[in-house]
Amino acid sequence: MSSNIYDMVLLRLGSEITIKGKNRARFEKVLADQVRRALRPFSDAVVKRTYGRLYVELNGHPYEDIANALRDVFGLVSFSPVKRADVDLESIQETALAVFQANKQRKDTFKVTVKRGWKQFPHDSLEMNHLVASHVLRATPELKVDIRNPQVDLRVDIQQGGAYIYCDVEKGAGGFPYGENGKGLLLLSGGIDSPVAGWLGMRKGLKLEAVHFHSYPFTSEQAKEKVITLAKRLLHYTDGKFKLHLVPFTDIQTSFAQSGQERLIITLMRRAMLRITEKIAVRESATAIVTGDSLGQVASQTLGSMNVIGKVASLPILRPLVMMDKVDIIQLSERIGTYETSILPYEDCCTLFVPKSPATNPNLEIVEATEAGIDNLEAMIEEAVKNTVTVVLRPEEAAKPARESEEDRWF
Ligand code: ATP
Ligand code: MG
């Protein structure tokens, strides 16, 4: 059965516990804005609030297309395609049957849950449960009613202006609306992990900017393009703007390579990256650093290394992948659309000077002494910040925004 039978999509936000009172109104407003942004390509879709709920009116757009766009909106816990019926018994019964038949789940058992928001409707909700269920059963005799654990819960919400009927519930991306939990800087390499870490941070409501270190001309133009492509993909999940800071790292890296502490090069590089990132964070008013570290994945991601590396930063370092396995990270990277780019073979600045046996448990004193022995390190760090090039990424085609309706004035 076609999924084009639907008129609207019902949107569900986070749980009542996380978003109460005043926060909820704000959360809903930000979420509605994000949904509008995600639905820009669908010029007739309208986001509105009716009877205290957030809906998208499809106005002829296929539900599946809208659903695909909604799956990327953070803060949306789940959503359901809805068909509207006139507020009379026959229309409700027929529409309920159509919605039941269009639903994608298995259909051996079901129940009907009617809510009568408009009390003047002549049948109360208990009566309506029976009247709707018996109509569905007449058309589908092998079907059984199961009140406790039905495969399908057919819901009917009766309001004065219409009855809203749905049963499919699709999972949304969850989390918080983009930007609702502060701002961080993402250390973005060209690999698989850091874009996924960025996406997880964004999903938790962090507004992000990316910082990438390159060692041009040792690293190629393609390596830079690769990072820009990854950042453009992450742009898709933002509020329409994503900054990428490209930091020249060649001089610093070269001086570490000459320090005589080959096994500590990665530790030294990571610490310098954090120092530079903190300075950019101050400039950009960001208050966290996000990395793609995953415990034990490589030498620089052992607990010992993370300790010595992290000591240099005063901002919290958020590591969304720290407890995740690589297979799960890869799966996420495929889902968010960064995997294909991440596996392109261009070298990263860190792969250039990789020692044969990097320290897995570096000694903080030796690391600090090595840094102190490089006399112009602080100046090189300042220089790198000064010569950082910032690219502001925006969507290429500014499509027409989804229309706002009269009902939107409630914001
Ligand atoms: P990724 O897949 O993200 O490259 P990785 O497993 O290769 O991660 P490392 O190279 O050890 O891990 O890097 C650990 C983290 O340090 C990265 O996830 C990223 O956050 C940061 N990082 C590494 N190289 C760079 C770089 N050139 N620019 C910015 N951040 C970097
Ligand atoms: Mg890497």
PDB file of N, CA and C in Angstrom, residues 100-183:
ATOM      1  N   PHE A 100      -4.367   1.586   9.113  1.00  0.00           N
ATOM      2  CA  PHE A 100      -3.947   0.264   9.592  1.00  0.00           C
ATOM      3  C   PHE A 100      -3.350  -0.546   8.446  1.00  0.00           C
ATOM      4  N   GLN A 101      -3.999  -0.484   7.296  1.00  0.00           N
ATOM      5  CA  GLN A 101      -3.531  -1.297   6.162  1.00  0.00           C
ATOM      6  C   GLN A 101      -2.225  -0.754   5.572  1.00  0.00           C
ATOM      7  N   ALA A 102      -1.974   0.537   5.715  1.00  0.00           N
ATOM      8  CA  ALA A 102      -0.754   1.127   5.146  1.00  0.00           C
ATOM      9  C   ALA A 102       0.449   0.909   6.055  1.00  0.00           C
ATOM     10  N   ASN A 103       0.202   0.494   7.273  1.00  0.00           N
ATOM     11  CA  ASN A 103       1.292   0.414   8.246  1.00  0.00           C
ATOM     12  C   ASN A 103       2.268  -0.718   7.910  1.00  0.00           C
ATOM     13  N   LYS A 104       3.540  -0.460   8.211  1.00  0.00           N
ATOM     14  CA  LYS A 104       4.600  -1.357   7.733  1.00  0.00           C
ATOM     15  C   LYS A 104       4.888  -2.539   8.661  1.00  0.00           C
ATOM     16  N   GLN A 105       4.334  -2.498   9.865  1.00  0.00           N
ATOM     17  CA  GLN A 105       4.680  -3.549  10.824  1.00  0.00           C
ATOM     18  C   GLN A 105       3.903  -4.831  10.539  1.00  0.00           C
ATOM     19  N   ARG A 106       4.204  -5.878  11.298  1.00  0.00           N
ATOM     20  CA  ARG A 106       3.420  -7.116  11.193  1.00  0.00           C
ATOM     21  C   ARG A 106       2.037  -6.845  11.757  1.00  0.00           C
ATOM     22  N   LYS A 107       1.075  -7.569  11.266  1.00  0.00           N
ATOM     23  CA  LYS A 107      -0.292  -7.217  11.630  1.00  0.00           C
ATOM     24  C   LYS A 107      -1.088  -8.425  12.101  1.00  0.00           C
ATOM     25  N   ASP A 108      -0.576  -9.168  13.072  1.00  0.00           N
ATOM     26  CA  ASP A 108      -1.366 -10.286  13.607  1.00  0.00           C
ATOM     27  C   ASP A 108      -2.243  -9.831  14.760  1.00  0.00           C
ATOM     28  N   THR A 109      -1.702  -8.896  15.559  1.00  0.00           N
ATOM     29  CA  THR A 109      -2.473  -8.419  16.714  1.00  0.00           C
ATOM     30  C   THR A 109      -2.471  -6.899  16.725  1.00  0.00           C
ATOM     31  N   PHE A 110      -3.527  -6.333  17.279  1.00  0.00           N
ATOM     32  CA  PHE A 110      -3.598  -4.874  17.335  1.00  0.00           C
ATOM     33  C   PHE A 110      -4.511  -4.429  18.468  1.00  0.00           C
ATOM     34  N   LYS A 111      -4.444  -3.143  18.751  1.00  0.00           N
ATOM     35  CA  LYS A 111      -5.471  -2.558  19.598  1.00  0.00           C
ATOM     36  C   LYS A 111      -5.748  -1.137  19.100  1.00  0.00           C
ATOM     37  N   VAL A 112      -6.856  -0.597  19.536  1.00  0.00           N
ATOM     38  CA  VAL A 112      -7.204   0.764  19.135  1.00  0.00           C
ATOM     39  C   VAL A 112      -7.193   1.637  20.381  1.00  0.00           C
ATOM     40  N   THR A 113      -6.562   2.781  20.300  1.00  0.00           N
ATOM     41  CA  THR A 113      -6.547   3.724  21.421  1.00  0.00           C
ATOM     42  C   THR A 113      -7.127   5.055  20.946  1.00  0.00           C
ATOM     43  N   VAL A 114      -8.335   5.340  21.388  1.00  0.00           N
ATOM     44  CA  VAL A 114      -8.972   6.591  20.981  1.00  0.00           C
ATOM     45  C   VAL A 114      -8.863   7.599  22.115  1.00  0.00           C
ATOM     46  N   LYS A 115      -8.482   8.826  21.761  1.00  0.00           N
ATOM     47  CA  LYS A 115      -8.467   9.919  22.743  1.00  0.00           C
ATOM     48  C   LYS A 115      -9.463  10.958  22.267  1.00  0.00           C
ATOM     49  N   ARG A 116     -10.427  11.297  23.154  1.00  0.00           N
ATOM     50  CA  ARG A 116     -11.436  12.259  22.711  1.00  0.00           C
ATOM     51  C   ARG A 116     -11.087  13.624  23.308  1.00  0.00           C
ATOM     52  N   GLY A 117     -10.328  14.402  22.547  1.00  0.00           N
ATOM     53  CA  GLY A 117      -9.960  15.738  23.018  1.00  0.00           C
ATOM     54  C   GLY A 117     -11.147  16.685  22.940  1.00  0.00           C
ATOM     55  N   TRP A 118     -12.038  16.436  21.996  1.00  0.00           N
ATOM     56  CA  TRP A 118     -13.231  17.277  21.820  1.00  0.00           C
ATOM     57  C   TRP A 118     -14.413  16.543  22.445  1.00  0.00           C
ATOM     58  N   LYS A 119     -14.815  17.023  23.616  1.00  0.00           N
ATOM     59  CA  LYS A 119     -15.768  16.250  24.431  1.00  0.00           C
ATOM     60  C   LYS A 119     -17.183  16.210  23.843  1.00  0.00           C
ATOM     61  N   GLN A 120     -17.479  17.094  22.877  1.00  0.00           N
ATOM     62  CA  GLN A 120     -18.831  17.082  22.296  1.00  0.00           C
ATOM     63  C   GLN A 120     -19.033  15.930  21.299  1.00  0.00           C
ATOM     64  N   PHE A 121     -17.938  15.271  20.949  1.00  0.00           N
ATOM     65  CA  PHE A 121     -18.098  14.153  20.017  1.00  0.00           C
ATOM     66  C   PHE A 121     -19.010  13.104  20.672  1.00  0.00           C
ATOM     67  N   PRO A 122     -20.048  12.609  19.950  1.00  0.00           N
ATOM     68  CA  PRO A 122     -21.110  11.837  20.590  1.00  0.00           C
ATOM     69  C   PRO A 122     -20.676  10.512  21.233  1.00  0.00           C
ATOM     70  N   HIS A 123     -19.593   9.888  20.778  1.00  0.00           N
ATOM     71  CA  HIS A 123     -19.176   8.616  21.385  1.00  0.00           C
ATOM     72  C   HIS A 123     -17.951   8.857  22.259  1.00  0.00           C
ATOM     73  N   ASP A 124     -17.940   8.265  23.452  1.00  0.00           N
ATOM     74  CA  ASP A 124     -16.762   8.456  24.296  1.00  0.00           C
ATOM     75  C   ASP A 124     -15.639   7.515  23.840  1.00  0.00           C
ATOM     76  N   SER A 125     -14.467   7.624  24.475  1.00  0.00           N
ATOM     77  CA  SER A 125     -13.311   6.921  23.919  1.00  0.00           C
ATOM     78  C   SER A 125     -13.446   5.389  24.014  1.00  0.00           C
ATOM     79  N   LEU A 126     -14.062   4.909  25.078  1.00  0.00           N
ATOM     80  CA  LEU A 126     -14.235   3.448  25.204  1.00  0.00           C
ATOM     81  C   LEU A 126     -15.116   2.899  24.086  1.00  0.00           C
ATOM     82  N   GLU A 127     -16.225   3.589  23.888  1.00  0.00           N
ATOM     83  CA  GLU A 127     -17.136   3.190  22.808  1.00  0.00           C
ATOM     84  C   GLU A 127     -16.414   3.235  21.465  1.00  0.00           C
ATOM     85  N   MET A 128     -15.655   4.313  21.291  1.00  0.00           N
ATOM     86  CA  MET A 128     -14.945   4.492  20.015  1.00  0.00           C
ATOM     87  C   MET A 128     -13.906   3.396  19.791  1.00  0.00           C
ATOM     88  N   ASN A 129     -13.226   2.980  20.869  1.00  0.00           N
ATOM     89  CA  ASN A 129     -12.258   1.881  20.732  1.00  0.00           C
ATOM     90  C   ASN A 129     -12.943   0.686  20.066  1.00  0.00           C
ATOM     91  N   HIS A 130     -14.136   0.373  20.559  1.00  0.00           N
ATOM     92  CA  HIS A 130     -14.867  -0.781  20.025  1.00  0.00           C
ATOM     93  C   HIS A 130     -15.343  -0.545  18.600  1.00  0.00           C
ATOM     94  N   LEU A 131     -15.884   0.656  18.372  1.00  0.00           N
ATOM     95  CA  LEU A 131     -16.443   0.952  17.043  1.00  0.00           C
ATOM     96  C   LEU A 131     -15.362   0.930  15.962  1.00  0.00           C
ATOM     97  N   VAL A 132     -14.186   1.434  16.300  1.00  0.00           N
ATOM     98  CA  VAL A 132     -13.103   1.448  15.308  1.00  0.00           C
ATOM     99  C   VAL A 132     -12.521   0.047  15.148  1.00  0.00           C
ATOM    100  N   ALA A 133     -12.284  -0.632  16.280  1.00  0.00           N
ATOM    101  CA  ALA A 133     -11.678  -1.972  16.227  1.00  0.00           C
ATOM    102  C   ALA A 133     -12.587  -2.929  15.452  1.00  0.00           C
ATOM    103  N   SER A 134     -13.876  -2.867  15.685  1.00  0.00           N
ATOM    104  CA  SER A 134     -14.756  -3.825  15.005  1.00  0.00           C
ATOM    105  C   SER A 134     -14.781  -3.556  13.494  1.00  0.00           C
ATOM    106  N   HIS A 135     -14.655  -2.281  13.109  1.00  0.00           N
ATOM    107  CA  HIS A 135     -14.601  -1.968  11.677  1.00  0.00           C
ATOM    108  C   HIS A 135     -13.340  -2.561  11.038  1.00  0.00           C
ATOM    109  N   VAL A 136     -12.210  -2.441  11.730  1.00  0.00           N
ATOM    110  CA  VAL A 136     -10.953  -3.000  11.207  1.00  0.00           C
ATOM    111  C   VAL A 136     -11.048  -4.526  11.168  1.00  0.00           C
ATOM    112  N   LEU A 137     -11.648  -5.106  12.202  1.00  0.00           N
ATOM    113  CA  LEU A 137     -11.760  -6.570  12.268  1.00  0.00           C
ATOM    114  C   LEU A 137     -12.673  -7.122  11.165  1.00  0.00           C
ATOM    115  N   ARG A 138     -13.699  -6.381  10.825  1.00  0.00           N
ATOM    116  CA  ARG A 138     -14.593  -6.839   9.748  1.00  0.00           C
ATOM    117  C   ARG A 138     -13.825  -6.977   8.434  1.00  0.00           C
ATOM    118  N   ALA A 139     -12.883  -6.059   8.224  1.00  0.00           N
ATOM    119  CA  ALA A 139     -12.111  -6.097   6.973  1.00  0.00           C
ATOM    120  C   ALA A 139     -10.944  -7.071   7.055  1.00  0.00           C
ATOM    121  N   THR A 140     -10.548  -7.432   8.262  1.00  0.00           N
ATOM    122  CA  THR A 140      -9.357  -8.276   8.461  1.00  0.00           C
ATOM    123  C   THR A 140      -9.687  -9.359   9.497  1.00  0.00           C
ATOM    124  N   PRO A 141     -10.477 -10.364   9.123  1.00  0.00           N
ATOM    125  CA  PRO A 141     -11.012 -11.302  10.120  1.00  0.00           C
ATOM    126  C   PRO A 141      -9.950 -12.096  10.879  1.00  0.00           C
ATOM    127  N   GLU A 142      -8.767 -12.364  10.258  1.00  0.00           N
ATOM    128  CA  GLU A 142      -7.759 -13.187  10.942  1.00  0.00           C
ATOM    129  C   GLU A 142      -7.040 -12.411  12.057  1.00  0.00           C
ATOM    130  N   LEU A 143      -7.254 -11.117  12.094  1.00  0.00           N
ATOM    131  CA  LEU A 143      -6.591 -10.244  13.075  1.00  0.00           C
ATOM    132  C   LEU A 143      -7.129 -10.475  14.487  1.00  0.00           C
ATOM    133  N   LYS A 144      -6.221 -10.362  15.495  1.00  0.00           N
ATOM    134  CA  LYS A 144      -6.667 -10.526  16.888  1.00  0.00           C
ATOM    135  C   LYS A 144      -6.425  -9.236  17.672  1.00  0.00           C
ATOM    136  N   VAL A 145      -7.296  -8.989  18.633  1.00  0.00           N
ATOM    137  CA  VAL A 145      -7.080  -7.848  19.515  1.00  0.00           C
ATOM    138  C   VAL A 145      -6.176  -8.304  20.659  1.00  0.00           C
ATOM    139  N   ASP A 146      -5.158  -7.525  20.954  1.00  0.00           N
ATOM    140  CA  ASP A 146      -4.294  -7.796  22.103  1.00  0.00           C
ATOM    141  C   ASP A 146      -4.085  -6.465  22.825  1.00  0.00           C
ATOM    142  N   ILE A 147      -4.726  -6.331  23.967  1.00  0.00           N
ATOM    143  CA  ILE A 147      -4.700  -5.049  24.669  1.00  0.00           C
ATOM    144  C   ILE A 147      -3.331  -4.800  25.323  1.00  0.00           C
ATOM    145  N   ARG A 148      -2.697  -5.871  25.823  1.00  0.00           N
ATOM    146  CA  ARG A 148      -1.456  -5.704  26.588  1.00  0.00           C
ATOM    147  C   ARG A 148      -0.225  -5.496  25.719  1.00  0.00           C
ATOM    148  N   ASN A 149      -0.110  -6.311  24.670  1.00  0.00           N
ATOM    149  CA  ASN A 149       1.132  -6.247  23.898  1.00  0.00           C
ATOM    150  C   ASN A 149       0.865  -6.364  22.393  1.00  0.00           C
ATOM    151  N   PRO A 150       0.152  -5.387  21.852  1.00  0.00           N
ATOM    152  CA  PRO A 150      -0.232  -5.494  20.432  1.00  0.00           C
ATOM    153  C   PRO A 150       0.943  -5.175  19.508  1.00  0.00           C
ATOM    154  N   GLN A 151       0.944  -5.788  18.322  1.00  0.00           N
ATOM    155  CA  GLN A 151       1.972  -5.411  17.329  1.00  0.00           C
ATOM    156  C   GLN A 151       1.694  -4.003  16.798  1.00  0.00           C
ATOM    157  N   VAL A 152       0.428  -3.710  16.677  1.00  0.00           N
ATOM    158  CA  VAL A 152       0.054  -2.397  16.141  1.00  0.00           C
ATOM    159  C   VAL A 152      -0.880  -1.689  17.122  1.00  0.00           C
ATOM    160  N   ASP A 153      -0.524  -0.474  17.485  1.00  0.00           N
ATOM    161  CA  ASP A 153      -1.422   0.340  18.314  1.00  0.00           C
ATOM    162  C   ASP A 153      -1.991   1.432  17.403  1.00  0.00           C
ATOM    163  N   LEU A 154      -3.234   1.269  17.069  1.00  0.00           N
ATOM    164  CA  LEU A 154      -3.880   2.203  16.138  1.00  0.00           C
ATOM    165  C   LEU A 154      -4.466   3.352  16.954  1.00  0.00           C
ATOM    166  N   ARG A 155      -3.921   4.545  16.773  1.00  0.00           N
ATOM    167  CA  ARG A 155      -4.309   5.678  17.625  1.00  0.00           C
ATOM    168  C   ARG A 155      -5.190   6.668  16.883  1.00  0.00           C
ATOM    169  N   VAL A 156      -6.214   7.107  17.588  1.00  0.00           N
ATOM    170  CA  VAL A 156      -7.149   8.070  17.012  1.00  0.00           C
ATOM    171  C   VAL A 156      -7.277   9.221  18.000  1.00  0.00           C
ATOM    172  N   ASP A 157      -6.954  10.419  17.542  1.00  0.00           N
ATOM    173  CA  ASP A 157      -7.001  11.593  18.406  1.00  0.00           C
ATOM    174  C   ASP A 157      -8.113  12.499  17.876  1.00  0.00           C
ATOM    175  N   ILE A 158      -9.218  12.558  18.596  1.00  0.00           N
ATOM    176  CA  ILE A 158     -10.375  13.315  18.082  1.00  0.00           C
ATOM    177  C   ILE A 158     -10.362  14.736  18.636  1.00  0.00           C
ATOM    178  N   GLN A 159     -10.244  15.688  17.719  1.00  0.00           N
ATOM    179  CA  GLN A 159     -10.305  17.094  18.092  1.00  0.00           C
ATOM    180  C   GLN A 159     -11.470  17.730  17.348  1.00  0.00           C
ATOM    181  N   GLN A 160     -11.801  18.966  17.715  1.00  0.00           N
ATOM    182  CA  GLN A 160     -12.962  19.595  17.070  1.00  0.00           C
ATOM    183  C   GLN A 160     -12.766  19.742  15.552  1.00  0.00           C
ATOM    184  N   GLY A 161     -11.543  20.096  15.171  1.00  0.00           N
ATOM    185  CA  GLY A 161     -11.302  20.374  13.754  1.00  0.00           C
ATOM    186  C   GLY A 161     -10.965  19.154  12.918  1.00  0.00           C
ATOM    187  N   GLY A 162     -10.764  18.014  13.546  1.00  0.00           N
ATOM    188  CA  GLY A 162     -10.393  16.844  12.760  1.00  0.00           C
ATOM    189  C   GLY A 162      -9.994  15.691  13.665  1.00  0.00           C
ATOM    190  N   ALA A 163     -10.032  14.491  13.106  1.00  0.00           N
ATOM    191  CA  ALA A 163      -9.538  13.330  13.859  1.00  0.00           C
ATOM    192  C   ALA A 163      -8.210  12.935  13.227  1.00  0.00           C
ATOM    193  N   TYR A 164      -7.203  12.695  14.088  1.00  0.00           N
ATOM    194  CA  TYR A 164      -5.852  12.415  13.606  1.00  0.00           C
ATOM    195  C   TYR A 164      -5.528  10.962  13.899  1.00  0.00           C
ATOM    196  N   ILE A 165      -5.191  10.215  12.854  1.00  0.00           N
ATOM    197  CA  ILE A 165      -5.083   8.758  13.006  1.00  0.00           C
ATOM    198  C   ILE A 165      -3.701   8.283  12.556  1.00  0.00           C
ATOM    199  N   TYR A 166      -3.062   7.471  13.393  1.00  0.00           N
ATOM    200  CA  TYR A 166      -1.728   6.983  13.041  1.00  0.00           C
ATOM    201  C   TYR A 166      -1.426   5.697  13.801  1.00  0.00           C
ATOM    202  N   CYS A 167      -0.450   4.923  13.302  1.00  0.00           N
ATOM    203  CA  CYS A 167       0.032   3.776  14.083  1.00  0.00           C
ATOM    204  C   CYS A 167       1.529   3.524  13.919  1.00  0.00           C
ATOM    205  N   ASP A 168       2.121   3.925  12.814  1.00  0.00           N
ATOM    206  CA  ASP A 168       3.575   3.728  12.680  1.00  0.00           C
ATOM    207  C   ASP A 168       4.312   4.697  13.591  1.00  0.00           C
ATOM    208  N   VAL A 169       5.381   4.214  14.218  1.00  0.00           N
ATOM    209  CA  VAL A 169       6.242   5.110  15.002  1.00  0.00           C
ATOM    210  C   VAL A 169       7.665   4.885  14.520  1.00  0.00           C
ATOM    211  N   GLU A 170       8.294   5.917  13.979  1.00  0.00           N
ATOM    212  CA  GLU A 170       9.674   5.772  13.509  1.00  0.00           C
ATOM    213  C   GLU A 170      10.630   6.476  14.466  1.00  0.00           C
ATOM    214  N   LYS A 171      11.800   5.863  14.622  1.00  0.00           N
ATOM    215  CA  LYS A 171      12.793   6.421  15.526  1.00  0.00           C
ATOM    216  C   LYS A 171      13.461   7.641  14.886  1.00  0.00           C
ATOM    217  N   GLY A 172      13.590   8.717  15.635  1.00  0.00           N
ATOM    218  CA  GLY A 172      14.327   9.881  15.152  1.00  0.00           C
ATOM    219  C   GLY A 172      15.778   9.807  15.620  1.00  0.00           C
ATOM    220  N   ALA A 173      16.559  10.846  15.339  1.00  0.00           N
ATOM    221  CA  ALA A 173      17.980  10.847  15.721  1.00  0.00           C
ATOM    222  C   ALA A 173      18.156  11.001  17.234  1.00  0.00           C
ATOM    223  N   GLY A 174      17.171  11.550  17.924  1.00  0.00           N
ATOM    224  CA  GLY A 174      17.272  11.749  19.380  1.00  0.00           C
ATOM    225  C   GLY A 174      18.212  12.888  19.722  1.00  0.00           C
ATOM    226  N   GLY A 175      18.640  12.951  20.975  1.00  0.00           N
ATOM    227  CA  GLY A 175      19.559  14.008  21.405  1.00  0.00           C
ATOM    228  C   GLY A 175      18.848  15.326  21.664  1.00  0.00           C
ATOM    229  N   PHE A 176      19.600  16.413  21.502  1.00  0.00           N
ATOM    230  CA  PHE A 176      19.079  17.766  21.712  1.00  0.00           C
ATOM    231  C   PHE A 176      19.127  18.528  20.389  1.00  0.00           C
ATOM    232  N   PRO A 177      18.256  19.526  20.218  1.00  0.00           N
ATOM    233  CA  PRO A 177      18.373  20.323  18.998  1.00  0.00           C
ATOM    234  C   PRO A 177      19.775  20.933  18.885  1.00  0.00           C
ATOM    235  N   TYR A 178      20.266  21.030  17.670  1.00  0.00           N
ATOM    236  CA  TYR A 178      21.620  21.518  17.426  1.00  0.00           C
ATOM    237  C   TYR A 178      21.857  22.866  18.120  1.00  0.00           C
ATOM    238  N   GLY A 179      22.970  22.947  18.850  1.00  0.00           N
ATOM    239  CA  GLY A 179      23.372  24.221  19.437  1.00  0.00           C
ATOM    240  C   GLY A 179      22.764  24.527  20.806  1.00  0.00           C
ATOM    241  N   GLU A 180      21.931  23.652  21.333  1.00  0.00           N
ATOM    242  CA  GLU A 180      21.256  23.930  22.606  1.00  0.00           C
ATOM    243  C   GLU A 180      22.139  23.656  23.828  1.00  0.00           C
ATOM    244  N   ASN A 181      23.299  23.034  23.635  1.00  0.00           N
ATOM    245  CA  ASN A 181      24.131  22.684  24.788  1.00  0.00           C
ATOM    246  C   ASN A 181      25.521  23.302  24.751  1.00  0.00           C
ATOM    247  N   GLY A 182      25.645  24.465  24.125  1.00  0.00           N
ATOM    248  CA  GLY A 182      26.938  25.140  24.128  1.00  0.00           C
ATOM    249  C   GLY A 182      27.747  24.873  22.874  1.00  0.00           C
ATOM    250  N   LYS A 183      28.984  25.397  22.887  1.00  0.00           N
ATOM    251  CA  LYS A 183      29.796  25.346  21.669  1.00  0.00           C
ATOM    252  C   LYS A 183      31.140  24.688  21.923  1.00  0.00           C
TER     253      LYS A 183
END
